[in-house]
Structures are given as structure tokens and as C-alpha cells.
Amino acid sequence: QVQLVESGGGLVQAGGSLRLSCRVSGTLFRNIDMAWYRQRRGNAREEVATIFSSFSTNYGDFVKGRFTISRDNTKNTAWLQMNSLMPEDTAVYYCNAAGPLQPTGLKPNYWGQGTQVAVSA
């Protein structure tokens, strides 16, 4: 059974930093893509950042160099370092694991429980 355990959310002032962690168990971590999504109140869930099994990365346009996604395959863990936080970054942040690739051509998706990030003005 694949499990994702997140940590690191909290309350921070604008301009501050937070680091989110997501530890994965139950699958071969090096073969899966890891991502962070967020859901702001009243909005759809949106992709924040992805780091693929190849270690290439992708970021949402709103990140604008403020966030960094990383992973350590020896620790089965991915992180999201968030700097220069703004009040509009306030959201529930979800860790996502996709993969490994199945014979069907599809990748199963798994989600963490979510962690609240609140940024005060």
C-alpha cells in the first residue's frame, strides 16, 4: 500500500520561508514522479511543482523562482522549499506521487493528506 506522509506546513509572515516534506512508502520511489499541488479556498487544485524520476522539474507560472522542489531517492522523500511567501500562497498543499508506469500506459496517482500553509500580511 502506497502511503504519503507530509509535514512542514504552518503559519508564516509574508516574505518568510517554509519547507514541506513528503515521505513515500510502499513503492519504488526512484521510479515515480513527485509533485506538489495546492488548493486555495474557493479555487481548484493547481500544480505547484513537479520533479520527475529523471530529476527534471516543472513549476507553475506563479512560482516565479520562489519555490524549489527536490528529492532524495535514498530517503524516499521529496521537499518543497518555499521562499518569499506571499499571502496569496495561503492554501492546503498536497503531495502527489505518480507512477510507476503500468503496461496500460497509465501511471497510478497517490495523494498525501494535505498540510495547511498560511501566510500573513
mmCIF file of N, CA and C in Angstrom:
data_model
loop_
_atom_site.group_PDB
_atom_site.id
_atom_site.type_symbol
_atom_site.label_atom_id
_atom_site.label_comp_id
_atom_site.label_asym_id
_atom_site.label_seq_id
_atom_site.Cartn_x
_atom_site.Cartn_y
_atom_site.Cartn_z
ATOM 1 N N GLN A 1 0.848 -1.184 0.000
ATOM 2 C CA GLN A 1 0.000 0.000 0.000
ATOM 3 C C GLN A 1 0.888 1.240 0.000
ATOM 4 N N VAL A 2 0.623 2.113 -0.953
ATOM 5 C CA VAL A 2 1.420 3.328 -1.069
ATOM 6 C C VAL A 2 0.890 4.360 -0.082
ATOM 7 N N GLN A 3 1.807 4.949 0.673
ATOM 8 C CA GLN A 3 1.433 5.992 1.626
ATOM 9 C C GLN A 3 2.342 7.196 1.463
ATOM 10 N N LEU A 4 1.738 8.377 1.563
ATOM 11 C CA LEU A 4 2.470 9.629 1.503
ATOM 12 C C LEU A 4 2.200 10.372 2.805
ATOM 13 N N VAL A 5 3.258 10.752 3.491
ATOM 14 C CA VAL A 5 3.129 11.472 4.747
ATOM 15 C C VAL A 5 3.808 12.824 4.611
ATOM 16 N N GLU A 6 3.009 13.865 4.770
ATOM 17 C CA GLU A 6 3.506 15.220 4.619
ATOM 18 C C GLU A 6 3.785 15.856 5.967
ATOM 19 N N SER A 7 4.670 16.825 5.935
ATOM 20 C CA SER A 7 4.929 17.631 7.124
ATOM 21 C C SER A 7 5.514 18.965 6.694
ATOM 22 N N GLY A 8 5.498 19.917 7.621
ATOM 23 C CA GLY A 8 6.187 21.175 7.370
ATOM 24 C C GLY A 8 5.318 22.396 7.164
ATOM 25 N N GLY A 9 4.007 22.226 7.125
ATOM 26 C CA GLY A 9 3.152 23.397 6.963
ATOM 27 C C GLY A 9 3.128 24.235 8.228
ATOM 28 N N GLY A 10 2.456 25.376 8.136
ATOM 29 C CA GLY A 10 2.352 26.244 9.301
ATOM 30 C C GLY A 10 2.021 27.658 8.929
ATOM 31 N N LEU A 11 2.171 28.534 9.902
ATOM 32 C CA LEU A 11 1.877 29.956 9.726
ATOM 33 C C LEU A 11 3.193 30.723 9.643
ATOM 34 N N VAL A 12 3.277 31.594 8.648
ATOM 35 C CA VAL A 12 4.496 32.377 8.449
ATOM 36 C C VAL A 12 4.106 33.766 7.980
ATOM 37 N N GLN A 13 4.935 34.736 8.251
ATOM 38 C CA GLN A 13 4.691 36.091 7.772
ATOM 39 C C GLN A 13 5.115 36.226 6.307
ATOM 40 N N ALA A 14 4.514 37.161 5.622
ATOM 41 C CA ALA A 14 4.886 37.438 4.231
ATOM 42 C C ALA A 14 6.382 37.700 4.141
ATOM 43 N N GLY A 15 6.992 37.103 3.116
ATOM 44 C CA GLY A 15 8.432 37.210 2.950
ATOM 45 C C GLY A 15 9.206 36.074 3.589
ATOM 46 N N GLY A 16 8.527 35.290 4.403
ATOM 47 C CA GLY A 16 9.168 34.191 5.093
ATOM 48 C C GLY A 16 9.283 32.946 4.241
ATOM 49 N N SER A 17 9.760 31.878 4.882
ATOM 50 C CA SER A 17 10.012 30.619 4.189
ATOM 51 C C SER A 17 9.425 29.445 4.959
ATOM 52 N N LEU A 18 9.088 28.417 4.210
ATOM 53 C CA LEU A 18 8.680 27.137 4.779
ATOM 54 C C LEU A 18 9.233 26.029 3.902
ATOM 55 N N ARG A 19 9.435 24.872 4.516
ATOM 56 C CA ARG A 19 9.879 23.706 3.761
ATOM 57 C C ARG A 19 8.930 22.555 4.039
ATOM 58 N N LEU A 20 8.291 22.084 2.997
ATOM 59 C CA LEU A 20 7.379 20.961 3.101
ATOM 60 C C LEU A 20 8.116 19.675 2.759
ATOM 61 N N SER A 21 7.767 18.604 3.474
ATOM 62 C CA SER A 21 8.357 17.298 3.226
ATOM 63 C C SER A 21 7.266 16.286 2.904
ATOM 64 N N CYS A 22 7.611 15.317 2.081
ATOM 65 C CA CYS A 22 6.686 14.236 1.744
ATOM 66 C C CYS A 22 7.472 12.939 1.673
ATOM 67 N N ARG A 23 7.200 12.068 2.619
ATOM 68 C CA ARG A 23 7.870 10.776 2.655
ATOM 69 C C ARG A 23 6.932 9.727 2.093
ATOM 70 N N VAL A 24 7.468 8.898 1.190
ATOM 71 C CA VAL A 24 6.663 7.901 0.483
ATOM 72 C C VAL A 24 7.087 6.505 0.914
ATOM 73 N N SER A 25 6.126 5.642 1.105
ATOM 74 C CA SER A 25 6.411 4.245 1.388
ATOM 75 C C SER A 25 5.503 3.365 0.542
ATOM 76 N N GLY A 26 5.929 2.115 0.330
ATOM 77 C CA GLY A 26 5.084 1.159 -0.366
ATOM 78 C C GLY A 26 5.277 1.094 -1.860
ATOM 79 N N THR A 27 6.253 1.795 -2.386
ATOM 80 C CA THR A 27 6.530 1.738 -3.815
ATOM 81 C C THR A 27 8.003 2.045 -4.040
ATOM 82 N N LEU A 28 8.472 1.759 -5.255
ATOM 83 C CA LEU A 28 9.866 2.013 -5.587
ATOM 84 C C LEU A 28 10.013 3.488 -5.921
ATOM 85 N N PHE A 29 10.514 4.249 -4.954
ATOM 86 C CA PHE A 29 10.473 5.698 -5.033
ATOM 87 C C PHE A 29 11.189 6.230 -6.266
ATOM 88 N N ARG A 30 12.289 5.631 -6.652
ATOM 89 C CA ARG A 30 13.073 6.195 -7.745
ATOM 90 C C ARG A 30 12.338 6.117 -9.090
ATOM 91 N N ASN A 31 11.289 5.321 -9.153
ATOM 92 C CA ASN A 31 10.553 5.158 -10.409
ATOM 93 C C ASN A 31 9.308 6.031 -10.504
ATOM 94 N N ILE A 32 9.076 6.880 -9.520
ATOM 95 C CA ILE A 32 7.858 7.673 -9.526
ATOM 96 C C ILE A 32 8.168 9.159 -9.638
ATOM 97 N N ASP A 33 7.207 9.880 -10.206
ATOM 98 C CA ASP A 33 7.290 11.330 -10.281
ATOM 99 C C ASP A 33 6.628 11.913 -9.036
ATOM 100 N N MET A 34 7.223 12.960 -8.502
ATOM 101 C CA MET A 34 6.683 13.599 -7.306
ATOM 102 C C MET A 34 6.255 15.024 -7.625
ATOM 103 N N ALA A 35 5.170 15.429 -7.016
ATOM 104 C CA ALA A 35 4.665 16.772 -7.287
ATOM 105 C C ALA A 35 4.021 17.344 -6.034
ATOM 106 N N TRP A 36 3.935 18.652 -6.007
ATOM 107 C CA TRP A 36 3.168 19.374 -5.000
ATOM 108 C C TRP A 36 2.052 20.133 -5.715
ATOM 109 N N TYR A 37 0.877 20.006 -5.152
ATOM 110 C CA TYR A 37 -0.278 20.771 -5.605
ATOM 111 C C TYR A 37 -0.767 21.611 -4.431
ATOM 112 N N ARG A 38 -1.570 22.584 -4.746
ATOM 113 C CA ARG A 38 -2.186 23.353 -3.672
ATOM 114 C C ARG A 38 -3.635 23.681 -4.041
ATOM 115 N N GLN A 39 -4.410 23.917 -3.011
ATOM 116 C CA GLN A 39 -5.798 24.307 -3.217
ATOM 117 C C GLN A 39 -6.104 25.481 -2.316
ATOM 118 N N ARG A 40 -6.259 26.622 -2.926
ATOM 119 C CA ARG A 40 -6.645 27.816 -2.191
ATOM 120 C C ARG A 40 -8.156 27.820 -2.027
ATOM 121 N N ARG A 41 -8.633 28.485 -1.002
ATOM 122 C CA ARG A 41 -10.063 28.486 -0.700
ATOM 123 C C ARG A 41 -10.842 29.020 -1.887
ATOM 124 N N GLY A 42 -11.823 28.239 -2.315
ATOM 125 C CA GLY A 42 -12.679 28.658 -3.411
ATOM 126 C C GLY A 42 -12.087 28.424 -4.784
ATOM 127 N N ASN A 43 -10.907 27.789 -4.835
ATOM 128 C CA ASN A 43 -10.253 27.555 -6.118
ATOM 129 C C ASN A 43 -10.025 26.072 -6.358
ATOM 130 N N ALA A 44 -9.771 25.736 -7.609
ATOM 131 C CA ALA A 44 -9.446 24.356 -7.952
ATOM 132 C C ALA A 44 -8.011 24.047 -7.517
ATOM 133 N N ARG A 45 -7.764 22.769 -7.360
ATOM 134 C CA ARG A 45 -6.402 22.354 -7.027
ATOM 135 C C ARG A 45 -5.484 22.670 -8.213
ATOM 136 N N GLU A 46 -4.304 23.206 -7.931
ATOM 137 C CA GLU A 46 -3.381 23.568 -9.004
ATOM 138 C C GLU A 46 -1.989 23.015 -8.731
ATOM 139 N N GLU A 47 -1.280 22.742 -9.791
ATOM 140 C CA GLU A 47 0.067 22.201 -9.686
ATOM 141 C C GLU A 47 1.039 23.301 -9.297
ATOM 142 N N VAL A 48 1.846 23.019 -8.284
ATOM 143 C CA VAL A 48 2.864 23.958 -7.840
ATOM 144 C C VAL A 48 4.206 23.616 -8.479
ATOM 145 N N ALA A 49 4.592 22.350 -8.358
ATOM 146 C CA ALA A 49 5.891 21.923 -8.884
ATOM 147 C C ALA A 49 5.903 20.420 -9.033
ATOM 148 N N THR A 50 6.677 19.947 -9.992
ATOM 149 C CA THR A 50 6.860 18.518 -10.231
ATOM 150 C C THR A 50 8.340 18.225 -10.393
ATOM 151 N N ILE A 51 8.775 17.127 -9.819
ATOM 152 C CA ILE A 51 10.110 16.608 -10.093
ATOM 153 C C ILE A 51 9.943 15.174 -10.575
ATOM 154 N N PHE A 52 10.406 14.924 -11.767
ATOM 155 C CA PHE A 52 10.222 13.620 -12.382
ATOM 156 C C PHE A 52 11.279 12.637 -11.878
ATOM 157 N N SER A 53 11.071 11.378 -12.205
ATOM 158 C CA SER A 53 12.037 10.362 -11.794
ATOM 159 C C SER A 53 13.406 10.641 -12.410
ATOM 160 N N SER A 54 13.412 11.371 -13.520
ATOM 161 C CA SER A 54 14.662 11.771 -14.176
ATOM 162 C C SER A 54 15.330 12.962 -13.491
ATOM 163 N N PHE A 55 14.663 13.530 -12.504
ATOM 164 C CA PHE A 55 15.113 14.710 -11.751
ATOM 165 C C PHE A 55 14.879 16.021 -12.518
ATOM 166 N N SER A 56 14.281 15.965 -13.688
ATOM 167 C CA SER A 56 13.881 17.209 -14.324
ATOM 168 C C SER A 56 12.702 17.798 -13.549
ATOM 169 N N THR A 57 12.514 19.116 -13.654
ATOM 170 C CA THR A 57 11.498 19.782 -12.835
ATOM 171 C C THR A 57 10.600 20.668 -13.685
ATOM 172 N N ASN A 58 9.437 20.948 -13.130
ATOM 173 C CA ASN A 58 8.482 21.831 -13.768
ATOM 174 C C ASN A 58 7.788 22.631 -12.674
ATOM 175 N N TYR A 59 7.519 23.910 -12.935
ATOM 176 C CA TYR A 59 6.912 24.776 -11.929
ATOM 177 C C TYR A 59 5.720 25.521 -12.502
ATOM 178 N N GLY A 60 4.754 25.798 -11.641
ATOM 179 C CA GLY A 60 3.646 26.651 -12.018
ATOM 180 C C GLY A 60 4.151 28.063 -12.266
ATOM 181 N N ASP A 61 3.484 28.769 -13.166
ATOM 182 C CA ASP A 61 3.921 30.115 -13.534
ATOM 183 C C ASP A 61 3.978 31.047 -12.328
ATOM 184 N N PHE A 62 3.100 30.850 -11.377
ATOM 185 C CA PHE A 62 3.022 31.758 -10.238
ATOM 186 C C PHE A 62 4.208 31.590 -9.281
ATOM 187 N N VAL A 63 4.972 30.505 -9.437
ATOM 188 C CA VAL A 63 6.105 30.271 -8.542
ATOM 189 C C VAL A 63 7.181 31.323 -8.755
ATOM 190 N N LYS A 64 7.506 31.602 -10.009
ATOM 191 C CA LYS A 64 8.420 32.678 -10.389
ATOM 192 C C LYS A 64 9.742 32.643 -9.622
ATOM 193 N N GLY A 65 10.341 31.468 -9.519
ATOM 194 C CA GLY A 65 11.654 31.349 -8.903
ATOM 195 C C GLY A 65 11.670 31.347 -7.389
ATOM 196 N N ARG A 66 10.510 31.372 -6.763
ATOM 197 C CA ARG A 66 10.453 31.430 -5.308
ATOM 198 C C ARG A 66 10.525 30.061 -4.650
ATOM 199 N N PHE A 67 10.073 29.036 -5.330
ATOM 200 C CA PHE A 67 9.996 27.694 -4.752
ATOM 201 C C PHE A 67 10.987 26.773 -5.453
ATOM 202 N N THR A 68 11.441 25.762 -4.715
ATOM 203 C CA THR A 68 12.319 24.740 -5.276
ATOM 204 C C THR A 68 11.849 23.363 -4.827
ATOM 205 N N ILE A 69 11.655 22.486 -5.794
ATOM 206 C CA ILE A 69 11.292 21.110 -5.483
ATOM 207 C C ILE A 69 12.539 20.244 -5.597
ATOM 208 N N SER A 70 12.660 19.274 -4.701
ATOM 209 C CA SER A 70 13.827 18.394 -4.718
ATOM 210 C C SER A 70 13.415 17.019 -4.219
ATOM 211 N N ARG A 71 14.290 16.059 -4.379
ATOM 212 C CA ARG A 71 14.026 14.701 -3.926
ATOM 213 C C ARG A 71 15.320 14.008 -3.576
ATOM 214 N N ASP A 72 15.210 13.028 -2.699
ATOM 215 C CA ASP A 72 16.331 12.168 -2.354
ATOM 216 C C ASP A 72 15.825 10.742 -2.416
ATOM 217 N N ASN A 73 16.276 10.003 -3.424
ATOM 218 C CA ASN A 73 15.788 8.643 -3.614
ATOM 219 C C ASN A 73 16.272 7.690 -2.516
ATOM 220 N N THR A 74 17.309 8.062 -1.806
ATOM 221 C CA THR A 74 17.784 7.211 -0.714
ATOM 222 C C THR A 74 16.919 7.381 0.540
ATOM 223 N N LYS A 75 16.168 8.477 0.593
ATOM 224 C CA LYS A 75 15.312 8.743 1.759
ATOM 225 C C LYS A 75 13.828 8.626 1.422
ATOM 226 N N ASN A 76 13.513 8.289 0.173
ATOM 227 C CA ASN A 76 12.107 8.178 -0.260
ATOM 228 C C ASN A 76 11.327 9.448 0.068
ATOM 229 N N THR A 77 11.966 10.571 -0.111
ATOM 230 C CA THR A 77 11.383 11.842 0.317
ATOM 231 C C THR A 77 11.553 12.914 -0.758
ATOM 232 N N ALA A 78 10.511 13.735 -0.871
ATOM 233 C CA ALA A 78 10.549 14.925 -1.709
ATOM 234 C C ALA A 78 10.269 16.142 -0.832
ATOM 235 N N TRP A 79 10.816 17.283 -1.237
ATOM 236 C CA TRP A 79 10.637 18.513 -0.470
ATOM 237 C C TRP A 79 10.175 19.645 -1.399
ATOM 238 N N LEU A 80 9.529 20.599 -0.788
ATOM 239 C CA LEU A 80 9.217 21.847 -1.477
ATOM 240 C C LEU A 80 9.712 22.978 -0.589
ATOM 241 N N GLN A 81 10.768 23.636 -1.021
ATOM 242 C CA GLN A 81 11.286 24.793 -0.313
ATOM 243 C C GLN A 81 10.585 26.030 -0.855
ATOM 244 N N MET A 82 9.912 26.749 0.018
ATOM 245 C CA MET A 82 9.142 27.914 -0.397
ATOM 246 C C MET A 82 9.736 29.161 0.257
ATOM 247 N N ASN A 83 10.201 30.075 -0.561
ATOM 248 C CA ASN A 83 10.777 31.338 -0.090
ATOM 249 C C ASN A 83 9.922 32.500 -0.584
ATOM 250 N N SER A 84 10.141 33.641 0.017
ATOM 251 C CA SER A 84 9.415 34.864 -0.370
ATOM 252 C C SER A 84 7.912 34.616 -0.435
ATOM 253 N N LEU A 85 7.395 33.994 0.583
ATOM 254 C CA LEU A 85 5.974 33.643 0.603
ATOM 255 C C LEU A 85 5.107 34.887 0.650
ATOM 256 N N MET A 86 3.970 34.785 -0.003
ATOM 257 C CA MET A 86 3.014 35.890 -0.083
ATOM 258 C C MET A 86 1.671 35.409 0.461
ATOM 259 N N PRO A 87 0.827 36.326 0.903
ATOM 260 C CA PRO A 87 -0.488 35.913 1.417
ATOM 261 C C PRO A 87 -1.277 35.074 0.415
ATOM 262 N N GLU A 88 -1.111 35.313 -0.857
ATOM 263 C CA GLU A 88 -1.840 34.519 -1.852
ATOM 264 C C GLU A 88 -1.314 33.099 -1.993
ATOM 265 N N ASP A 89 -0.229 32.784 -1.316
ATOM 266 C CA ASP A 89 0.248 31.395 -1.269
ATOM 267 C C ASP A 89 -0.486 30.583 -0.203
ATOM 268 N N THR A 90 -1.317 31.222 0.564
ATOM 269 C CA THR A 90 -2.089 30.523 1.587
ATOM 270 C C THR A 90 -2.982 29.479 0.936
ATOM 271 N N ALA A 91 -2.834 28.234 1.377
ATOM 272 C CA ALA A 91 -3.551 27.115 0.753
ATOM 273 C C ALA A 91 -3.265 25.844 1.528
ATOM 274 N N VAL A 92 -4.008 24.805 1.184
ATOM 275 C CA VAL A 92 -3.639 23.463 1.618
ATOM 276 C C VAL A 92 -2.749 22.877 0.518
ATOM 277 N N TYR A 93 -1.581 22.416 0.913
ATOM 278 C CA TYR A 93 -0.619 21.871 -0.029
ATOM 279 C C TYR A 93 -0.650 20.341 0.048
ATOM 280 N N TYR A 94 -0.738 19.716 -1.107
ATOM 281 C CA TYR A 94 -0.841 18.261 -1.206
ATOM 282 C C TYR A 94 0.362 17.700 -1.948
ATOM 283 N N CYS A 95 0.886 16.640 -1.420
ATOM 284 C CA CYS A 95 1.939 15.886 -2.088
ATOM 285 C C CYS A 95 1.287 14.852 -3.014
ATOM 286 N N ASN A 96 1.867 14.663 -4.168
ATOM 287 C CA ASN A 96 1.353 13.706 -5.157
ATOM 288 C C ASN A 96 2.479 12.823 -5.661
ATOM 289 N N ALA A 97 2.187 11.545 -5.767
ATOM 290 C CA ALA A 97 3.130 10.597 -6.360
ATOM 291 C C ALA A 97 2.458 9.956 -7.567
ATOM 292 N N ALA A 98 3.156 9.922 -8.689
ATOM 293 C CA ALA A 98 2.604 9.336 -9.915
ATOM 294 C C ALA A 98 3.557 8.266 -10.437
ATOM 295 N N GLY A 99 3.016 7.057 -10.616
ATOM 296 C CA GLY A 99 3.836 6.001 -11.164
ATOM 297 C C GLY A 99 3.913 4.802 -10.235
ATOM 298 N N PRO A 100 4.687 3.814 -10.613
ATOM 299 C CA PRO A 100 5.422 3.736 -11.861
ATOM 300 C C PRO A 100 4.510 3.468 -13.063
ATOM 301 N N LEU A 101 5.071 3.637 -14.244
ATOM 302 C CA LEU A 101 4.322 3.434 -15.467
ATOM 303 C C LEU A 101 3.870 1.988 -15.582
ATOM 304 N N GLN A 102 2.573 1.799 -15.834
ATOM 305 C CA GLN A 102 1.985 0.475 -15.935
ATOM 306 C C GLN A 102 1.976 -0.001 -17.394
ATOM 307 N N PRO A 103 1.780 -1.300 -17.636
ATOM 308 C CA PRO A 103 1.687 -1.811 -19.021
ATOM 309 C C PRO A 103 0.556 -1.153 -19.809
ATOM 310 N N THR A 104 -0.410 -0.618 -19.121
ATOM 311 C CA THR A 104 -1.523 0.068 -19.791
ATOM 312 C C THR A 104 -1.113 1.423 -20.332
ATOM 313 N N GLY A 105 0.078 1.881 -19.929
ATOM 314 C CA GLY A 105 0.495 3.217 -20.328
ATOM 315 C C GLY A 105 0.087 4.291 -19.346
ATOM 316 N N LEU A 106 -0.571 3.915 -18.287
ATOM 317 C CA LEU A 106 -1.037 4.855 -17.275
ATOM 318 C C LEU A 106 -0.147 4.802 -16.042
ATOM 319 N N LYS A 107 -0.173 5.894 -15.289
ATOM 320 C CA LYS A 107 0.538 5.953 -14.017
ATOM 321 C C LYS A 107 -0.484 6.119 -12.901
ATOM 322 N N PRO A 108 -0.457 5.243 -11.899
ATOM 323 C CA PRO A 108 -1.363 5.451 -10.757
ATOM 324 C C PRO A 108 -0.968 6.711 -10.003
ATOM 325 N N ASN A 109 -1.961 7.342 -9.398
ATOM 326 C CA ASN A 109 -1.743 8.561 -8.636
ATOM 327 C C ASN A 109 -2.065 8.341 -7.170
ATOM 328 N N TYR A 110 -1.215 8.895 -6.327
ATOM 329 C CA TYR A 110 -1.420 8.806 -4.887
ATOM 330 C C TYR A 110 -1.284 10.200 -4.290
ATOM 331 N N TRP A 111 -2.036 10.416 -3.195
ATOM 332 C CA TRP A 111 -2.065 11.748 -2.579
ATOM 333 C C TRP A 111 -1.766 11.687 -1.097
ATOM 334 N N GLY A 112 -1.097 12.722 -0.626
ATOM 335 C CA GLY A 112 -0.936 12.912 0.802
ATOM 336 C C GLY A 112 -2.190 13.502 1.411
ATOM 337 N N GLN A 113 -2.153 13.671 2.731
ATOM 338 C CA GLN A 113 -3.325 14.139 3.453
ATOM 339 C C GLN A 113 -3.505 15.644 3.377
ATOM 340 N N GLY A 114 -2.497 16.344 2.930
ATOM 341 C CA GLY A 114 -2.546 17.798 2.836
ATOM 342 C C GLY A 114 -1.989 18.453 4.082
ATOM 343 N N THR A 115 -1.338 19.581 3.892
ATOM 344 C CA THR A 115 -0.805 20.351 5.006
ATOM 345 C C THR A 115 -1.116 21.826 4.771
ATOM 346 N N GLN A 116 -1.572 22.489 5.811
ATOM 347 C CA GLN A 116 -2.001 23.870 5.672
ATOM 348 C C GLN A 116 -0.804 24.811 5.722
ATOM 349 N N VAL A 117 -0.769 25.717 4.770
ATOM 350 C CA VAL A 117 0.205 26.812 4.772
ATOM 351 C C VAL A 117 -0.580 28.117 4.839
ATOM 352 N N ALA A 118 -0.271 28.934 5.812
ATOM 353 C CA ALA A 118 -0.935 30.217 5.972
ATOM 354 C C ALA A 118 0.117 31.317 6.019
ATOM 355 N N VAL A 119 -0.059 32.306 5.181
ATOM 356 C CA VAL A 119 0.902 33.410 5.107
ATOM 357 C C VAL A 119 0.176 34.697 5.488
ATOM 358 N N SER A 120 0.641 35.321 6.526
ATOM 359 C CA SER A 120 0.006 36.555 6.995
ATOM 360 C C SER A 120 0.690 37.773 6.366
ATOM 361 N N ALA A 121 -0.117 38.806 6.183
ATOM 362 C CA ALA A 121 0.401 40.026 5.534
ATOM 363 C C ALA A 121 1.297 40.820 6.477
#
